[in-house]
XYZ file of C-alpha atoms in Angstrom:
310
model
C 81.932 57.296 63.245
C 79.222 56.715 60.557
C 79.665 58.439 57.196
C 76.703 60.727 56.482
C 75.831 62.520 53.285
C 77.051 66.078 52.911
C 73.505 67.347 52.460
C 72.660 66.439 56.044
C 75.408 68.754 57.292
C 74.069 71.931 55.679
C 72.384 74.277 58.144
C 70.096 77.267 57.845
C 72.854 79.928 57.888
C 73.556 81.722 54.617
C 77.273 82.153 55.326
C 79.517 80.555 52.714
C 83.295 80.439 52.487
C 85.601 80.371 49.488
C 89.013 78.853 50.191
C 91.660 77.182 48.084
C 90.570 73.709 49.153
C 86.880 74.329 49.898
C 84.055 76.419 48.459
C 80.594 76.128 49.986
C 78.442 76.596 53.114
C 80.269 77.089 56.400
C 78.095 74.442 58.085
C 79.214 71.914 55.495
C 82.853 72.744 56.258
C 82.215 72.138 59.966
C 80.591 68.804 59.205
C 83.531 67.641 57.119
C 85.970 68.628 59.868
C 83.862 66.904 62.523
C 83.798 63.694 60.472
C 87.552 64.064 59.870
C 87.021 64.133 56.125
C 88.976 67.401 56.016
C 92.091 68.287 57.989
C 91.534 71.382 60.103
C 95.183 72.368 59.670
C 94.531 73.021 55.966
C 91.765 75.537 56.714
C 92.831 79.205 56.719
C 90.878 80.450 59.732
C 91.990 84.055 59.140
C 90.412 84.016 55.677
C 87.238 82.455 57.089
C 87.035 85.207 59.725
C 87.469 87.977 57.128
C 84.708 86.526 54.981
C 82.395 86.229 57.976
C 82.940 89.881 58.967
C 82.017 90.942 55.431
C 78.970 88.662 55.527
C 77.744 90.124 58.849
C 78.130 93.694 57.609
C 76.117 92.927 54.484
C 73.477 91.129 56.558
C 73.080 94.167 58.847
C 72.927 96.571 55.905
C 70.209 94.507 54.212
C 68.214 94.541 57.470
C 68.334 98.351 57.588
C 70.630 98.656 60.607
C 72.459 101.939 61.126
C 76.091 102.162 60.100
C 78.363 100.695 62.744
C 75.557 98.621 64.300
C 74.380 95.049 63.798
C 70.934 93.590 63.222
C 69.545 90.986 65.700
C 70.121 88.188 63.179
C 73.713 89.325 62.633
C 74.365 89.361 66.383
C 72.892 85.881 66.752
C 75.032 84.440 63.968
C 78.105 86.247 65.300
C 77.755 84.595 68.718
C 77.578 81.170 67.067
C 80.555 81.933 64.842
C 82.725 83.092 67.764
C 82.079 79.806 69.573
C 82.861 77.706 66.500
C 85.896 79.782 65.524
C 87.368 79.414 69.021
C 86.758 75.664 68.869
C 88.422 75.387 65.456
C 91.364 77.470 66.621
C 91.932 75.231 69.653
C 91.473 72.167 67.492
C 93.984 73.397 64.935
C 96.516 74.181 67.668
C 96.077 70.682 69.097
C 96.579 69.125 65.643
C 99.821 71.048 65.115
C 101.372 69.606 68.264
C 104.118 66.998 67.696
C 102.577 63.563 67.232
C 105.437 61.461 68.545
C 105.324 58.894 71.276
C 103.229 59.990 74.220
C 105.450 60.111 77.256
C 104.271 62.954 79.485
C 100.987 63.822 81.163
C 100.887 67.118 79.196
C 100.831 65.202 75.921
C 98.016 62.986 77.196
C 96.066 66.064 78.323
C 96.580 67.668 74.886
C 95.190 64.584 73.144
C 92.203 64.497 75.492
C 91.581 68.191 74.809
C 91.613 67.485 71.071
C 88.980 64.766 71.492
C 86.873 67.130 73.594
C 87.037 69.734 70.837
C 85.769 67.180 68.342
C 82.949 66.328 70.749
C 81.992 70.004 71.098
C 81.875 70.353 67.331
C 79.591 67.332 67.041
C 77.351 68.657 69.820
C 77.034 71.986 68.031
C 75.941 70.234 64.848
C 73.437 68.074 66.761
C 71.853 71.054 68.526
C 71.592 72.928 65.246
C 69.802 70.015 63.572
C 67.445 69.687 66.562
C 66.683 73.410 66.413
C 65.785 73.086 62.726
C 63.467 70.167 63.519
C 61.773 72.085 66.357
C 61.289 75.116 64.100
C 59.737 72.962 61.364
C 57.387 71.349 63.903
C 56.318 74.743 65.269
C 55.624 76.042 61.763
C 53.642 72.921 60.908
C 51.433 73.265 64.001
C 51.142 77.059 63.987
C 47.385 76.912 63.299
C 46.614 74.485 66.133
C 45.388 75.814 69.453
C 44.478 73.933 72.666
C 40.923 73.934 73.905
C 40.323 75.583 77.288
C 36.716 74.782 78.275
C 36.895 76.285 81.756
C 34.035 76.188 84.240
C 30.509 76.045 82.911
C 28.856 79.487 83.319
C 25.786 77.946 84.967
C 27.924 76.227 87.603
C 30.124 79.272 88.132
C 27.034 81.323 88.997
C 25.936 78.874 91.688
C 28.683 79.956 94.093
C 27.568 83.112 95.931
C 30.028 85.661 97.162
C 31.186 84.789 100.675
C 30.224 87.737 102.863
C 30.041 87.268 106.649
C 27.159 89.343 107.984
C 25.968 87.267 110.945
C 25.925 89.119 114.263
C 26.054 87.628 117.775
C 22.329 88.417 118.132
C 21.596 86.330 115.024
C 23.536 83.391 116.456
C 21.640 83.682 119.749
C 18.292 83.688 117.914
C 19.283 80.603 115.902
C 20.330 78.752 119.076
C 17.060 79.615 120.847
C 15.073 78.381 117.871
C 16.973 75.082 117.785
C 16.641 74.390 121.524
C 12.963 75.349 121.505
C 12.142 72.819 118.798
C 10.209 69.811 120.135
C 11.875 66.423 120.048
C 11.318 64.668 116.740
C 9.816 61.218 116.665
C 11.989 58.669 114.854
C 10.759 57.691 111.420
C 9.320 54.282 110.854
C 11.659 51.770 109.273
C 10.628 51.404 105.642
C 10.679 48.003 103.991
C 9.565 48.904 100.476
C 13.095 48.627 99.066
C 13.300 44.988 100.156
C 10.507 44.120 97.734
C 11.490 46.366 94.834
C 11.567 44.908 91.344
C 14.917 43.813 89.901
C 16.744 45.795 87.193
C 18.465 43.736 84.498
C 21.264 45.276 82.427
C 20.544 43.203 79.336
C 16.864 44.219 79.353
C 17.716 47.908 79.727
C 20.214 47.690 76.839
C 17.505 46.115 74.685
C 15.112 48.937 75.629
C 17.616 51.628 74.639
C 18.574 49.954 71.353
C 14.910 49.652 70.432
C 14.398 53.379 71.004
C 17.550 54.254 69.045
C 16.631 51.973 66.139
C 13.287 53.739 65.858
C 14.427 57.362 66.202
C 18.081 57.190 65.100
C 19.378 59.883 67.454
C 18.200 60.646 70.994
C 19.544 62.536 73.960
C 20.410 60.650 77.141
C 17.578 62.465 78.918
C 15.138 61.030 76.379
C 16.598 57.539 76.834
C 15.931 57.621 80.604
C 12.698 59.602 80.536
C 10.630 56.525 81.437
C 13.056 55.310 84.149
C 11.234 54.394 87.345
C 14.065 55.274 89.714
C 17.685 56.311 89.893
C 18.976 52.756 89.653
C 17.399 52.329 86.220
C 19.189 55.495 85.080
C 22.519 54.128 86.332
C 22.001 50.734 84.678
C 21.073 52.316 81.358
C 24.150 54.514 81.484
C 26.334 51.434 82.070
C 24.648 49.711 79.148
C 25.234 52.793 76.997
C 28.953 52.631 77.778
C 29.021 48.993 76.644
C 27.305 49.907 73.369
C 29.776 52.746 72.837
C 32.755 50.469 73.515
C 31.506 48.078 70.815
C 30.884 51.011 68.430
C 27.158 50.341 68.260
C 26.423 53.969 69.185
C 28.126 57.329 68.639
C 28.241 59.930 71.421
C 28.560 63.701 70.996
C 28.449 66.674 73.352
C 28.356 70.256 72.071
C 29.670 71.851 75.270
C 31.239 70.798 78.590
C 28.562 69.292 80.889
C 26.058 69.733 78.057
C 23.378 67.333 76.829
C 24.735 63.962 75.657
C 23.524 63.014 72.171
C 23.374 59.286 71.255
C 23.202 58.039 67.628
C 22.658 54.390 66.675
C 25.352 53.015 64.334
C 25.392 49.281 65.074
C 23.660 46.124 63.947
C 21.428 43.538 65.574
C 24.316 41.089 65.840
C 26.558 43.724 67.473
C 23.801 44.572 69.915
C 23.366 40.931 70.960
C 27.108 40.343 71.340
C 27.534 43.523 73.411
C 24.698 42.539 75.756
C 26.027 39.001 76.202
C 29.587 40.187 76.825
C 28.439 42.823 79.321
C 26.358 40.259 81.187
C 29.275 37.801 81.299
C 31.746 40.408 82.557
C 29.417 41.643 85.272
C 28.580 38.080 86.290
C 32.311 37.454 86.826
C 32.547 40.628 88.901
C 29.558 39.507 90.959
C 31.166 36.145 91.718
C 34.262 37.918 93.081
C 32.316 40.250 95.398
C 30.071 38.222 97.690
C 28.881 41.182 99.744
C 27.691 43.292 96.775
C 26.320 41.433 93.711
C 27.437 42.766 90.327
C 25.210 44.478 87.775
C 25.202 41.694 85.160
C 22.429 39.136 85.034
C 22.471 39.437 88.820
C 19.440 41.454 89.914
C 20.180 45.022 90.940
C 17.772 46.474 93.480
C 17.468 50.171 94.357
C 18.093 51.460 97.836
C 15.371 53.046 99.887
C 16.445 56.526 98.763
C 16.607 55.521 95.075
C 13.211 53.872 95.255
C 11.505 56.984 96.587
C 13.412 59.259 94.162
C 11.708 57.429 91.324
């Protein structure tokens, strides 16, 4: 068992004892007994109990409790003291047993019980130290509160109340309208997306950095205002993530799902290195996926839907 300093054994209780061979905090006495630096047989448990009763009465009187009653703090300390006093009493009884040669199973059981009592005393001290640490941590973080953003009010208002008001007559009218509709001619197959211009990640990153160098801070909507289609918006967002990873830009958002603000904080060298690294990484991804080319220096072409959205 490691030898610890006596200061580490002192707890938060104000109960002190005054005996012939010890004068100090009760927690310190328990620590010395647990470390076997003091023999429990030399401790007058009756005197300790009398002093504790006087201490509890004074504690209740100071708290304003009525005569014959105990304050909550006094009750809490009394429950701890009863447990420890019972442990010390059993431990003292085990120590007073004859310590001759162990021959019977009862003697072995008595020795095992003594070791268990020591273990209980050590566990009590450990839990008390942990409780003090938890209390200190709670006090230190008392002014910290978690953030609960919740659902954005604009999105919460988009869900209408579900009220079923459709009658069988309404369903019949809807069915008649659907069956009475003339057959629709299939749309012509469009080929515009096969000849759409390519979108290069490195070029889009250069476009965004040029805008940020000029204005300093822009919203993401302003960065993609001149985008021709949805694919350009996606590519610029990917490039923005690369710039943020290399700390060339700073991102801020005042509210959940709010406008994203982008501030330039990098250098020309950082911009060039970020663009080259992004192109190299996406080229490697493109080589590993033959069916869908990656977004690096490989050309990214919009789909038919993205082309017409632009």
